[in-house]
Amino acid sequence: MPAIAVHTIGKSILFGEHAVVYGYPAIAVPIPDLQTTVTIFPLIGEKQETIIYEAPDLGTAANLSDLPANHVLGKAVELFKQAYGIQKIPSFRLKINSQIPVASGLGSSASISVGIIKALSQFLGLKLSVQRINELAFELEKLYHGTPSGIDNTVVSYEQSLWFTKGQEPEFLRAPFPFHLLLINSSIPSLTAESVAAVRKERENDPVRVNGLLQEIGDLVIIAKEAFSEGNLVELGKLMVKNHALLQKLHVSLPELDAIVNLALEKGALGAKLCGAGRGGNVIALVREEKVHDLQQTFMAHGYQGIVHTKIQ
Ligand code: MEV
């Protein structure tokens, strides 16, 4: 049996992060310019169930039996065994290579979760629908993020811009023409689980204020959906700035993220905001095509590295 290789993509939240955890809608977009590759090499002739996990980018290479019990690959193997009545999985080595920086709000864990599910399903000869891949990947995302809304694995599974409400099927969105986005990395790592937990704590301590902010984000996302579908870039930009201000009030921004947002706006971006969990990670800026190059140069001159330019359809 030859090796199996699957490619999955990154993601960004355009509107509605954090509020989406509490049942409000959010809009997410795929970032195909950032990819994860999951490769499975069958281990022929191994009598025992031997499973080897390799993530060279993170310097990990280990037998699954030596990894923690809650490891993502172990959980994936268990999911397949339980769901499909498999007694013993044929031996294999699984390798992950990713261009997506970890803990940066760009869907690194979701792309790994979806990639592992896709690769394992092919290895086991199962033809799964995207919906089923997404369901299984959501179970893996819970290991990383505790109580995720499911938006990350959904956009990474479907690879389309979408409107997402927790527990519901996504609605796909299509812009009338491509939008240009720049992703600027603060290079401050941020764990989604910690950021989500901090907002939860703040909501427990100050429910009226925090629920009001979450409601405001939810209301803004409804207006953003219309602007997205109409291709109203000016309105989308303004809404991004408002969404960032609401995220500041939720205390998930940082001065470093605000500085990136301000520089983007000063240099002509239509809008900019933190994306994903915040407290580090990336800022997403909406930029007219003719300004993309200038903005990239500006950010590079300010010392930012690994700026990603992507087009959203
Ligand atoms: C993370 O990309 C988005 C959050 O809203 C968490 C979640 O939806 O699971 C912060």
PDB file of C-alpha atoms and ligand atoms in Angstrom:
ATOM      1  CA  MET A   1       0.000   0.000   0.000  1.00  0.00           C
ATOM      2  CA  PRO A   2       1.522   3.375  -0.971  1.00  0.00           C
ATOM      3  CA  ALA A   3       1.745   6.304   1.430  1.00  0.00           C
ATOM      4  CA  ILE A   4      -1.347   8.488   1.808  1.00  0.00           C
ATOM      5  CA  ALA A   5      -0.911  12.263   1.890  1.00  0.00           C
ATOM      6  CA  VAL A   6      -3.689  14.763   2.591  1.00  0.00           C
ATOM      7  CA  HIS A   7      -3.489  18.524   2.610  1.00  0.00           C
ATOM      8  CA  THR A   8      -5.593  20.772   4.802  1.00  0.00           C
ATOM      9  CA  ILE A   9      -5.733  24.545   5.048  1.00  0.00           C
ATOM     10  CA  GLY A  10      -5.628  27.345   7.601  1.00  0.00           C
ATOM     11  CA  LYS A  11      -8.504  29.612   8.610  1.00  0.00           C
ATOM     12  CA  SER A  12      -9.268  33.045   9.921  1.00  0.00           C
ATOM     13  CA  ILE A  13     -12.264  34.379  11.795  1.00  0.00           C
ATOM     14  CA  LEU A  14     -13.473  37.460   9.955  1.00  0.00           C
ATOM     15  CA  PHE A  15     -16.160  38.360  12.506  1.00  0.00           C
ATOM     16  CA  GLY A  16     -17.582  37.029  15.739  1.00  0.00           C
ATOM     17  CA  GLU A  17     -14.861  35.122  17.599  1.00  0.00           C
ATOM     18  CA  HIS A  18     -15.568  34.476  21.284  1.00  0.00           C
ATOM     19  CA  ALA A  19     -19.254  35.434  20.924  1.00  0.00           C
ATOM     20  CA  VAL A  20     -19.603  32.302  18.755  1.00  0.00           C
ATOM     21  CA  VAL A  21     -18.791  30.188  21.831  1.00  0.00           C
ATOM     22  CA  TYR A  22     -22.010  31.571  23.425  1.00  0.00           C
ATOM     23  CA  GLY A  23     -24.268  30.775  20.474  1.00  0.00           C
ATOM     24  CA  TYR A  24     -23.923  33.961  18.412  1.00  0.00           C
ATOM     25  CA  PRO A  25     -23.119  33.631  14.698  1.00  0.00           C
ATOM     26  CA  ALA A  26     -19.636  34.196  13.273  1.00  0.00           C
ATOM     27  CA  ILE A  27     -18.041  34.404   9.833  1.00  0.00           C
ATOM     28  CA  ALA A  28     -14.909  32.407   9.035  1.00  0.00           C
ATOM     29  CA  VAL A  29     -12.805  32.260   5.897  1.00  0.00           C
ATOM     30  CA  PRO A  30     -10.420  29.599   4.584  1.00  0.00           C
ATOM     31  CA  ILE A  31      -6.721  30.429   4.172  1.00  0.00           C
ATOM     32  CA  PRO A  32      -5.568  28.065   1.420  1.00  0.00           C
ATOM     33  CA  ASP A  33      -2.176  29.797   1.303  1.00  0.00           C
ATOM     34  CA  LEU A  34      -1.269  28.067   4.575  1.00  0.00           C
ATOM     35  CA  GLN A  35      -1.335  24.291   4.506  1.00  0.00           C
ATOM     36  CA  THR A  36      -0.797  21.262   6.672  1.00  0.00           C
ATOM     37  CA  THR A  37       0.206  17.927   5.143  1.00  0.00           C
ATOM     38  CA  VAL A  38      -0.571  14.695   6.978  1.00  0.00           C
ATOM     39  CA  THR A  39       1.127  11.613   5.533  1.00  0.00           C
ATOM     40  CA  ILE A  40       0.522   8.019   6.563  1.00  0.00           C
ATOM     41  CA  PHE A  41       3.147   5.409   5.738  1.00  0.00           C
ATOM     42  CA  PRO A  42       1.848   1.850   6.218  1.00  0.00           C
ATOM     43  CA  LEU A  43       4.223  -0.319   8.271  1.00  0.00           C
ATOM     44  CA  ILE A  44       4.087  -3.655   6.521  1.00  0.00           C
ATOM     45  CA  GLY A  45       4.961  -6.824   8.425  1.00  0.00           C
ATOM     46  CA  GLU A  46       4.465  -5.388  11.941  1.00  0.00           C
ATOM     47  CA  LYS A  47       2.609  -7.989  13.985  1.00  0.00           C
ATOM     48  CA  GLN A  48       1.661  -5.716  16.872  1.00  0.00           C
ATOM     49  CA  GLU A  49      -0.472  -2.604  16.389  1.00  0.00           C
ATOM     50  CA  THR A  50       2.444  -0.197  15.962  1.00  0.00           C
ATOM     51  CA  ILE A  51       1.607   3.473  15.529  1.00  0.00           C
ATOM     52  CA  ILE A  52       4.337   6.083  15.203  1.00  0.00           C
ATOM     53  CA  TYR A  53       3.689   9.833  15.369  1.00  0.00           C
ATOM     54  CA  GLU A  54       6.072  12.350  13.858  1.00  0.00           C
ATOM     55  CA  ALA A  55       5.812  16.133  13.876  1.00  0.00           C
ATOM     56  CA  PRO A  56       9.281  17.214  12.667  1.00  0.00           C
ATOM     57  CA  ASP A  57       8.377  20.936  12.934  1.00  0.00           C
ATOM     58  CA  LEU A  58       7.870  20.427  16.681  1.00  0.00           C
ATOM     59  CA  GLY A  59      10.741  17.955  17.050  1.00  0.00           C
ATOM     60  CA  THR A  60       8.383  15.105  18.004  1.00  0.00           C
ATOM     61  CA  ALA A  61       8.887  11.494  16.924  1.00  0.00           C
ATOM     62  CA  ALA A  62       7.435   8.831  19.203  1.00  0.00           C
ATOM     63  CA  ASN A  63       5.575   5.600  19.449  1.00  0.00           C
ATOM     64  CA  LEU A  64       1.931   6.367  20.251  1.00  0.00           C
ATOM     65  CA  SER A  65       2.129   4.089  23.296  1.00  0.00           C
ATOM     66  CA  ASP A  66       4.768   6.454  24.750  1.00  0.00           C
ATOM     67  CA  LEU A  67       2.682   9.602  24.210  1.00  0.00           C
ATOM     68  CA  PRO A  68       0.152  10.981  26.746  1.00  0.00           C
ATOM     69  CA  ALA A  69      -3.197   9.184  26.900  1.00  0.00           C
ATOM     70  CA  ASN A  70      -5.032  12.259  25.603  1.00  0.00           C
ATOM     71  CA  HIS A  71      -2.803  12.670  22.537  1.00  0.00           C
ATOM     72  CA  VAL A  72      -4.679  13.765  19.409  1.00  0.00           C
ATOM     73  CA  LEU A  73      -3.610  10.725  17.367  1.00  0.00           C
ATOM     74  CA  GLY A  74      -4.539   8.284  20.139  1.00  0.00           C
ATOM     75  CA  LYS A  75      -7.953   9.918  20.415  1.00  0.00           C
ATOM     76  CA  ALA A  76      -8.396   9.729  16.615  1.00  0.00           C
ATOM     77  CA  VAL A  77      -7.541   6.007  16.604  1.00  0.00           C
ATOM     78  CA  GLU A  78     -10.044   5.413  19.448  1.00  0.00           C
ATOM     79  CA  LEU A  79     -12.738   7.371  17.592  1.00  0.00           C
ATOM     80  CA  PHE A  80     -12.330   5.221  14.475  1.00  0.00           C
ATOM     81  CA  LYS A  81     -12.261   1.985  16.462  1.00  0.00           C
ATOM     82  CA  GLN A  82     -15.439   2.860  18.340  1.00  0.00           C
ATOM     83  CA  ALA A  83     -17.375   4.387  15.450  1.00  0.00           C
ATOM     84  CA  TYR A  84     -16.546   1.686  12.896  1.00  0.00           C
ATOM     85  CA  GLY A  85     -16.120  -1.389  15.125  1.00  0.00           C
ATOM     86  CA  ILE A  86     -12.427  -1.814  14.206  1.00  0.00           C
ATOM     87  CA  GLN A  87     -10.598  -4.226  16.557  1.00  0.00           C
ATOM     88  CA  LYS A  88      -7.033  -3.608  15.458  1.00  0.00           C
ATOM     89  CA  ILE A  89      -5.707  -0.858  13.216  1.00  0.00           C
ATOM     90  CA  PRO A  90      -2.956  -1.909  10.768  1.00  0.00           C
ATOM     91  CA  SER A  91       0.427  -0.499  11.781  1.00  0.00           C
ATOM     92  CA  PHE A  92       1.414   2.892  10.399  1.00  0.00           C
ATOM     93  CA  ARG A  93       3.629   5.930  10.797  1.00  0.00           C
ATOM     94  CA  LEU A  94       1.900   9.317  10.623  1.00  0.00           C
ATOM     95  CA  LYS A  95       3.829  12.479   9.849  1.00  0.00           C
ATOM     96  CA  ILE A  96       2.628  16.071  10.154  1.00  0.00           C
ATOM     97  CA  ASN A  97       4.211  18.991   8.320  1.00  0.00           C
ATOM     98  CA  SER A  98       2.568  22.362   8.703  1.00  0.00           C
ATOM     99  CA  GLN A  99       3.151  25.863   7.379  1.00  0.00           C
ATOM    100  CA  ILE A 100       0.654  27.217   9.915  1.00  0.00           C
ATOM    101  CA  PRO A 101       2.313  28.779  12.951  1.00  0.00           C
ATOM    102  CA  VAL A 102       1.053  27.159  16.158  1.00  0.00           C
ATOM    103  CA  ALA A 103      -0.950  29.182  18.689  1.00  0.00           C
ATOM    104  CA  SER A 104      -1.386  32.032  16.210  1.00  0.00           C
ATOM    105  CA  GLY A 105      -5.148  32.039  15.556  1.00  0.00           C
ATOM    106  CA  LEU A 106      -4.822  30.610  12.049  1.00  0.00           C
ATOM    107  CA  GLY A 107      -6.254  27.151  12.621  1.00  0.00           C
ATOM    108  CA  SER A 108      -3.103  25.135  13.178  1.00  0.00           C
ATOM    109  CA  SER A 109      -4.845  22.634  15.482  1.00  0.00           C
ATOM    110  CA  ALA A 110      -7.967  22.420  13.301  1.00  0.00           C
ATOM    111  CA  SER A 111      -5.887  21.717  10.211  1.00  0.00           C
ATOM    112  CA  ILE A 112      -4.075  18.938  12.086  1.00  0.00           C
ATOM    113  CA  SER A 113      -7.332  17.501  13.458  1.00  0.00           C
ATOM    114  CA  VAL A 114      -9.040  17.500  10.059  1.00  0.00           C
ATOM    115  CA  GLY A 115      -5.870  16.194   8.383  1.00  0.00           C
ATOM    116  CA  ILE A 116      -5.541  13.258  10.803  1.00  0.00           C
ATOM    117  CA  ILE A 117      -9.200  12.309  10.342  1.00  0.00           C
ATOM    118  CA  LYS A 118      -8.971  12.536   6.539  1.00  0.00           C
ATOM    119  CA  ALA A 119      -5.715  10.589   6.335  1.00  0.00           C
ATOM    120  CA  LEU A 120      -6.853   7.863   8.752  1.00  0.00           C
ATOM    121  CA  SER A 121     -10.196   7.436   6.991  1.00  0.00           C
ATOM    122  CA  GLN A 122      -8.380   6.920   3.671  1.00  0.00           C
ATOM    123  CA  PHE A 123      -5.900   4.534   5.291  1.00  0.00           C
ATOM    124  CA  LEU A 124      -8.795   2.480   6.680  1.00  0.00           C
ATOM    125  CA  GLY A 125     -10.622   2.498   3.339  1.00  0.00           C
ATOM    126  CA  LEU A 126     -13.558   4.538   4.671  1.00  0.00           C
ATOM    127  CA  LYS A 127     -15.242   7.030   2.370  1.00  0.00           C
ATOM    128  CA  LEU A 128     -16.444   9.726   4.740  1.00  0.00           C
ATOM    129  CA  SER A 129     -18.527  12.777   3.842  1.00  0.00           C
ATOM    130  CA  VAL A 130     -17.125  16.209   4.677  1.00  0.00           C
ATOM    131  CA  GLN A 131     -19.856  16.477   7.325  1.00  0.00           C
ATOM    132  CA  ARG A 132     -18.639  13.282   9.011  1.00  0.00           C
ATOM    133  CA  ILE A 133     -14.973  14.334   8.798  1.00  0.00           C
ATOM    134  CA  ASN A 134     -15.986  17.588  10.458  1.00  0.00           C
ATOM    135  CA  GLU A 135     -17.871  15.785  13.253  1.00  0.00           C
ATOM    136  CA  LEU A 136     -14.873  13.578  14.058  1.00  0.00           C
ATOM    137  CA  ALA A 137     -12.404  16.486  13.828  1.00  0.00           C
ATOM    138  CA  PHE A 138     -14.578  18.411  16.321  1.00  0.00           C
ATOM    139  CA  GLU A 139     -13.961  15.634  18.864  1.00  0.00           C
ATOM    140  CA  LEU A 140     -10.189  16.151  18.408  1.00  0.00           C
ATOM    141  CA  GLU A 141     -10.537  19.923  18.677  1.00  0.00           C
ATOM    142  CA  LYS A 142     -12.037  19.457  22.142  1.00  0.00           C
ATOM    143  CA  LEU A 143      -8.676  18.004  23.243  1.00  0.00           C
ATOM    144  CA  TYR A 144      -6.907  21.179  22.180  1.00  0.00           C
ATOM    145  CA  HIS A 145      -9.455  23.810  23.143  1.00  0.00           C
ATOM    146  CA  GLY A 146     -11.704  22.407  25.874  1.00  0.00           C
ATOM    147  CA  THR A 147     -15.026  23.905  24.830  1.00  0.00           C
ATOM    148  CA  PRO A 148     -14.617  25.031  21.213  1.00  0.00           C
ATOM    149  CA  SER A 149     -17.568  26.314  19.223  1.00  0.00           C
ATOM    150  CA  GLY A 150     -16.633  24.091  16.268  1.00  0.00           C
ATOM    151  CA  ILE A 151     -16.107  26.970  13.842  1.00  0.00           C
ATOM    152  CA  ASP A 152     -12.406  26.233  13.242  1.00  0.00           C
ATOM    153  CA  ASN A 153     -12.790  22.577  12.270  1.00  0.00           C
ATOM    154  CA  THR A 154     -15.871  23.452  10.182  1.00  0.00           C
ATOM    155  CA  VAL A 155     -14.174  26.051   7.967  1.00  0.00           C
ATOM    156  CA  VAL A 156     -11.085  23.858   7.642  1.00  0.00           C
ATOM    157  CA  SER A 157     -13.209  20.807   6.704  1.00  0.00           C
ATOM    158  CA  TYR A 158     -15.349  22.596   4.118  1.00  0.00           C
ATOM    159  CA  GLU A 159     -12.633  24.973   2.824  1.00  0.00           C
ATOM    160  CA  GLN A 160     -15.232  27.669   2.110  1.00  0.00           C
ATOM    161  CA  SER A 161     -16.182  30.992   3.648  1.00  0.00           C
ATOM    162  CA  LEU A 162     -19.047  30.367   6.004  1.00  0.00           C
ATOM    163  CA  TRP A 163     -21.586  31.650   8.453  1.00  0.00           C
ATOM    164  CA  PHE A 164     -21.478  29.510  11.543  1.00  0.00           C
ATOM    165  CA  THR A 165     -23.683  29.101  14.575  1.00  0.00           C
ATOM    166  CA  LYS A 166     -22.661  26.558  17.205  1.00  0.00           C
ATOM    167  CA  GLY A 167     -24.443  23.222  16.840  1.00  0.00           C
ATOM    168  CA  GLN A 168     -25.910  24.079  13.421  1.00  0.00           C
ATOM    169  CA  GLU A 169     -24.943  23.201   9.870  1.00  0.00           C
ATOM    170  CA  PRO A 170     -22.843  25.989   8.315  1.00  0.00           C
ATOM    171  CA  GLU A 171     -24.191  28.315   5.657  1.00  0.00           C
ATOM    172  CA  PHE A 172     -21.697  28.939   2.853  1.00  0.00           C
ATOM    173  CA  LEU A 173     -20.985  32.519   1.859  1.00  0.00           C
ATOM    174  CA  ARG A 174     -19.757  33.747  -1.475  1.00  0.00           C
ATOM    175  CA  ALA A 175     -18.360  37.194  -2.122  1.00  0.00           C
ATOM    176  CA  PRO A 176     -19.212  38.742  -5.514  1.00  0.00           C
ATOM    177  CA  PHE A 177     -15.480  39.293  -6.198  1.00  0.00           C
ATOM    178  CA  PRO A 178     -12.274  38.320  -4.389  1.00  0.00           C
ATOM    179  CA  PHE A 179     -11.319  40.271  -1.242  1.00  0.00           C
ATOM    180  CA  HIS A 180      -7.675  40.750  -0.381  1.00  0.00           C
ATOM    181  CA  LEU A 181      -6.618  40.080   3.169  1.00  0.00           C
ATOM    182  CA  LEU A 182      -3.275  40.379   4.896  1.00  0.00           C
ATOM    183  CA  LEU A 183      -2.456  38.382   8.002  1.00  0.00           C
ATOM    184  CA  ILE A 184       0.128  40.006  10.220  1.00  0.00           C
ATOM    185  CA  ASN A 185       1.598  37.867  12.968  1.00  0.00           C
ATOM    186  CA  SER A 186       2.324  39.525  16.311  1.00  0.00           C
ATOM    187  CA  SER A 187       4.589  36.498  17.016  1.00  0.00           C
ATOM    188  CA  ILE A 188       3.043  36.344  20.484  1.00  0.00           C
ATOM    189  CA  PRO A 189       1.811  32.778  21.002  1.00  0.00           C
ATOM    190  CA  SER A 190      -1.674  32.449  22.412  1.00  0.00           C
ATOM    191  CA  LEU A 191      -3.585  29.375  23.485  1.00  0.00           C
ATOM    192  CA  THR A 192      -7.253  29.412  22.482  1.00  0.00           C
ATOM    193  CA  ALA A 193      -8.288  27.394  25.542  1.00  0.00           C
ATOM    194  CA  GLU A 194      -6.762  30.010  27.876  1.00  0.00           C
ATOM    195  CA  SER A 195      -8.292  32.958  26.056  1.00  0.00           C
ATOM    196  CA  VAL A 196     -11.737  31.335  25.966  1.00  0.00           C
ATOM    197  CA  ALA A 197     -11.405  30.506  29.681  1.00  0.00           C
ATOM    198  CA  ALA A 198     -10.460  34.137  30.464  1.00  0.00           C
ATOM    199  CA  VAL A 199     -13.581  35.446  28.701  1.00  0.00           C
ATOM    200  CA  ARG A 200     -15.705  32.876  30.516  1.00  0.00           C
ATOM    201  CA  LYS A 201     -14.308  34.037  33.854  1.00  0.00           C
ATOM    202  CA  GLU A 202     -14.912  37.665  32.983  1.00  0.00           C
ATOM    203  CA  ARG A 203     -18.494  36.796  32.014  1.00  0.00           C
ATOM    204  CA  GLU A 204     -19.034  35.048  35.358  1.00  0.00           C
ATOM    205  CA  ASN A 205     -17.659  38.068  37.225  1.00  0.00           C
ATOM    206  CA  ASP A 206     -19.489  40.711  35.229  1.00  0.00           C
ATOM    207  CA  PRO A 207     -22.356  39.013  33.345  1.00  0.00           C
ATOM    208  CA  VAL A 208     -24.344  42.104  32.390  1.00  0.00           C
ATOM    209  CA  ARG A 209     -21.416  43.930  30.805  1.00  0.00           C
ATOM    210  CA  VAL A 210     -19.915  40.880  29.067  1.00  0.00           C
ATOM    211  CA  ASN A 211     -23.256  39.570  27.796  1.00  0.00           C
ATOM    212  CA  GLY A 212     -23.919  43.043  26.393  1.00  0.00           C
ATOM    213  CA  LEU A 213     -20.597  42.969  24.506  1.00  0.00           C
ATOM    214  CA  LEU A 214     -21.256  39.469  23.165  1.00  0.00           C
ATOM    215  CA  GLN A 215     -24.696  40.598  21.982  1.00  0.00           C
ATOM    216  CA  GLU A 216     -23.137  43.628  20.248  1.00  0.00           C
ATOM    217  CA  ILE A 217     -20.680  41.339  18.443  1.00  0.00           C
ATOM    218  CA  GLY A 218     -23.555  39.057  17.413  1.00  0.00           C
ATOM    219  CA  ASP A 219     -25.535  42.033  16.031  1.00  0.00           C
ATOM    220  CA  LEU A 220     -22.491  43.258  14.111  1.00  0.00           C
ATOM    221  CA  VAL A 221     -21.955  39.848  12.493  1.00  0.00           C
ATOM    222  CA  ILE A 222     -25.486  39.970  11.039  1.00  0.00           C
ATOM    223  CA  ILE A 223     -24.704  43.291   9.318  1.00  0.00           C
ATOM    224  CA  ALA A 224     -21.318  41.930   8.188  1.00  0.00           C
ATOM    225  CA  LYS A 225     -22.966  38.986   6.451  1.00  0.00           C
ATOM    226  CA  GLU A 226     -24.888  41.348   4.186  1.00  0.00           C
ATOM    227  CA  ALA A 227     -21.807  43.491   3.486  1.00  0.00           C
ATOM    228  CA  PHE A 228     -19.821  40.331   2.645  1.00  0.00           C
ATOM    229  CA  SER A 229     -22.438  39.051   0.202  1.00  0.00           C
ATOM    230  CA  GLU A 230     -22.762  42.501  -1.434  1.00  0.00           C
ATOM    231  CA  GLY A 231     -19.001  42.996  -1.639  1.00  0.00           C
ATOM    232  CA  ASN A 232     -19.307  46.246   0.316  1.00  0.00           C
ATOM    233  CA  LEU A 233     -15.641  46.507   1.301  1.00  0.00           C
ATOM    234  CA  VAL A 234     -15.910  49.916   2.964  1.00  0.00           C
ATOM    235  CA  GLU A 235     -18.669  48.685   5.254  1.00  0.00           C
ATOM    236  CA  LEU A 236     -16.811  45.427   5.948  1.00  0.00           C
ATOM    237  CA  GLY A 237     -13.701  47.390   6.910  1.00  0.00           C
ATOM    238  CA  LYS A 238     -15.645  49.622   9.319  1.00  0.00           C
ATOM    239  CA  LEU A 239     -17.271  46.569  10.892  1.00  0.00           C
ATOM    240  CA  MET A 240     -13.871  44.926  11.389  1.00  0.00           C
ATOM    241  CA  VAL A 241     -12.680  47.991  13.291  1.00  0.00           C
ATOM    242  CA  LYS A 242     -15.836  47.924  15.442  1.00  0.00           C
ATOM    243  CA  ASN A 243     -15.407  44.207  16.075  1.00  0.00           C
ATOM    244  CA  HIS A 244     -11.822  44.819  17.196  1.00  0.00           C
ATOM    245  CA  ALA A 245     -12.994  47.525  19.611  1.00  0.00           C
ATOM    246  CA  LEU A 246     -15.511  45.098  21.131  1.00  0.00           C
ATOM    247  CA  LEU A 247     -12.790  42.445  21.470  1.00  0.00           C
ATOM    248  CA  GLN A 248     -10.626  45.045  23.244  1.00  0.00           C
ATOM    249  CA  LYS A 249     -13.469  45.531  25.713  1.00  0.00           C
ATOM    250  CA  LEU A 250     -13.511  41.750  26.236  1.00  0.00           C
ATOM    251  CA  HIS A 251      -9.803  42.110  27.133  1.00  0.00           C
ATOM    252  CA  VAL A 252      -8.572  39.715  24.464  1.00  0.00           C
ATOM    253  CA  SER A 253      -6.532  42.311  22.598  1.00  0.00           C
ATOM    254  CA  LEU A 254      -3.012  43.405  23.531  1.00  0.00           C
ATOM    255  CA  PRO A 255      -1.163  46.687  22.896  1.00  0.00           C
ATOM    256  CA  GLU A 256       0.916  44.782  20.292  1.00  0.00           C
ATOM    257  CA  LEU A 257      -2.254  43.746  18.412  1.00  0.00           C
ATOM    258  CA  ASP A 258      -3.730  47.254  18.666  1.00  0.00           C
ATOM    259  CA  ALA A 259      -0.463  48.649  17.239  1.00  0.00           C
ATOM    260  CA  ILE A 260      -0.748  46.350  14.191  1.00  0.00           C
ATOM    261  CA  VAL A 261      -4.401  47.338  13.686  1.00  0.00           C
ATOM    262  CA  ASN A 262      -3.519  51.048  13.939  1.00  0.00           C
ATOM    263  CA  LEU A 263      -0.579  50.776  11.541  1.00  0.00           C
ATOM    264  CA  ALA A 264      -2.726  48.909   8.992  1.00  0.00           C
ATOM    265  CA  LEU A 265      -5.448  51.585   9.165  1.00  0.00           C
ATOM    266  CA  GLU A 266      -2.922  54.424   9.029  1.00  0.00           C
ATOM    267  CA  LYS A 267      -1.399  52.930   5.868  1.00  0.00           C
ATOM    268  CA  GLY A 268      -4.724  52.585   4.079  1.00  0.00           C
ATOM    269  CA  ALA A 269      -6.271  49.246   5.058  1.00  0.00           C
ATOM    270  CA  LEU A 270     -10.077  49.378   4.912  1.00  0.00           C
ATOM    271  CA  GLY A 271     -10.317  47.577   8.217  1.00  0.00           C
ATOM    272  CA  ALA A 272      -8.305  45.450  10.605  1.00  0.00           C
ATOM    273  CA  LYS A 273      -8.911  43.391  13.716  1.00  0.00           C
ATOM    274  CA  LEU A 274      -7.382  40.627  15.762  1.00  0.00           C
ATOM    275  CA  CYS A 275      -8.520  37.213  14.564  1.00  0.00           C
ATOM    276  CA  GLY A 276      -9.199  34.067  16.539  1.00  0.00           C
ATOM    277  CA  ALA A 277      -8.691  33.823  20.252  1.00  0.00           C
ATOM    278  CA  GLY A 278      -6.581  36.987  20.594  1.00  0.00           C
ATOM    279  CA  ARG A 279      -4.123  37.702  23.455  1.00  0.00           C
ATOM    280  CA  GLY A 280      -1.490  37.217  20.732  1.00  0.00           C
ATOM    281  CA  GLY A 281      -1.619  35.620  17.311  1.00  0.00           C
ATOM    282  CA  ASN A 282      -2.533  37.429  14.130  1.00  0.00           C
ATOM    283  CA  VAL A 283      -4.263  40.563  12.947  1.00  0.00           C
ATOM    284  CA  ILE A 284      -6.315  40.361   9.772  1.00  0.00           C
ATOM    285  CA  ALA A 285      -6.460  43.441   7.538  1.00  0.00           C
ATOM    286  CA  LEU A 286      -8.816  44.060   4.621  1.00  0.00           C
ATOM    287  CA  VAL A 287      -6.844  45.760   1.877  1.00  0.00           C
ATOM    288  CA  ARG A 288      -7.636  47.000  -1.628  1.00  0.00           C
ATOM    289  CA  GLU A 289      -5.661  45.028  -4.222  1.00  0.00           C
ATOM    290  CA  GLU A 290      -3.587  48.042  -5.297  1.00  0.00           C
ATOM    291  CA  LYS A 291      -2.456  48.613  -1.677  1.00  0.00           C
ATOM    292  CA  VAL A 292      -1.448  45.039  -0.862  1.00  0.00           C
ATOM    293  CA  HIS A 293       2.193  45.399  -1.881  1.00  0.00           C
ATOM    294  CA  ASP A 294       2.685  48.727  -0.043  1.00  0.00           C
ATOM    295  CA  LEU A 295       1.196  47.395   3.153  1.00  0.00           C
ATOM    296  CA  GLN A 296       3.282  44.241   3.016  1.00  0.00           C
ATOM    297  CA  GLN A 297       6.405  46.387   2.588  1.00  0.00           C
ATOM    298  CA  THR A 298       5.375  48.671   5.462  1.00  0.00           C
ATOM    299  CA  PHE A 299       4.905  45.778   7.850  1.00  0.00           C
ATOM    300  CA  MET A 300       8.167  44.159   6.800  1.00  0.00           C
ATOM    301  CA  ALA A 301       9.954  47.492   7.349  1.00  0.00           C
ATOM    302  CA  HIS A 302       8.471  47.491  10.877  1.00  0.00           C
ATOM    303  CA  GLY A 303      10.015  44.065  11.500  1.00  0.00           C
ATOM    304  CA  TYR A 304       6.946  41.844  11.069  1.00  0.00           C
ATOM    305  CA  GLN A 305       7.728  38.511   9.452  1.00  0.00           C
ATOM    306  CA  GLY A 306       5.724  35.860   7.649  1.00  0.00           C
ATOM    307  CA  ILE A 307       2.987  38.199   6.414  1.00  0.00           C
ATOM    308  CA  VAL A 308       0.403  36.210   4.486  1.00  0.00           C
ATOM    309  CA  HIS A 309      -1.595  37.617   1.607  1.00  0.00           C
ATOM    310  CA  THR A 310      -4.742  35.714   0.740  1.00  0.00           C
ATOM    311  CA  LYS A 311      -7.773  36.188  -1.492  1.00  0.00           C
ATOM    312  CA  ILE A 312     -11.255  35.394  -0.238  1.00  0.00           C
ATOM    313  CA  GLN A 313     -13.953  34.428  -2.699  1.00  0.00           C
TER     314      GLN A 313
HETATM  315  C1  MEV B   1     -10.986  30.511  17.807  1.00  0.00           C
HETATM  316  O1  MEV B   1     -10.560  30.461  16.450  1.00  0.00           O
HETATM  317  C2  MEV B   1     -12.316  31.174  17.905  1.00  0.00           C
HETATM  318  C3  MEV B   1     -12.895  31.270  19.309  1.00  0.00           C
HETATM  319  O2  MEV B   1     -14.179  31.866  19.163  1.00  0.00           O
HETATM  320  C4  MEV B   1     -13.015  29.932  19.985  1.00  0.00           C
HETATM  321  C5  MEV B   1     -14.059  29.025  19.366  1.00  0.00           C
HETATM  322  O3  MEV B   1     -14.943  29.474  18.633  1.00  0.00           O
HETATM  323  O4  MEV B   1     -13.998  27.814  19.640  1.00  0.00           O
HETATM  324  C6  MEV B   1     -12.063  32.187  20.195  1.00  0.00           C
END
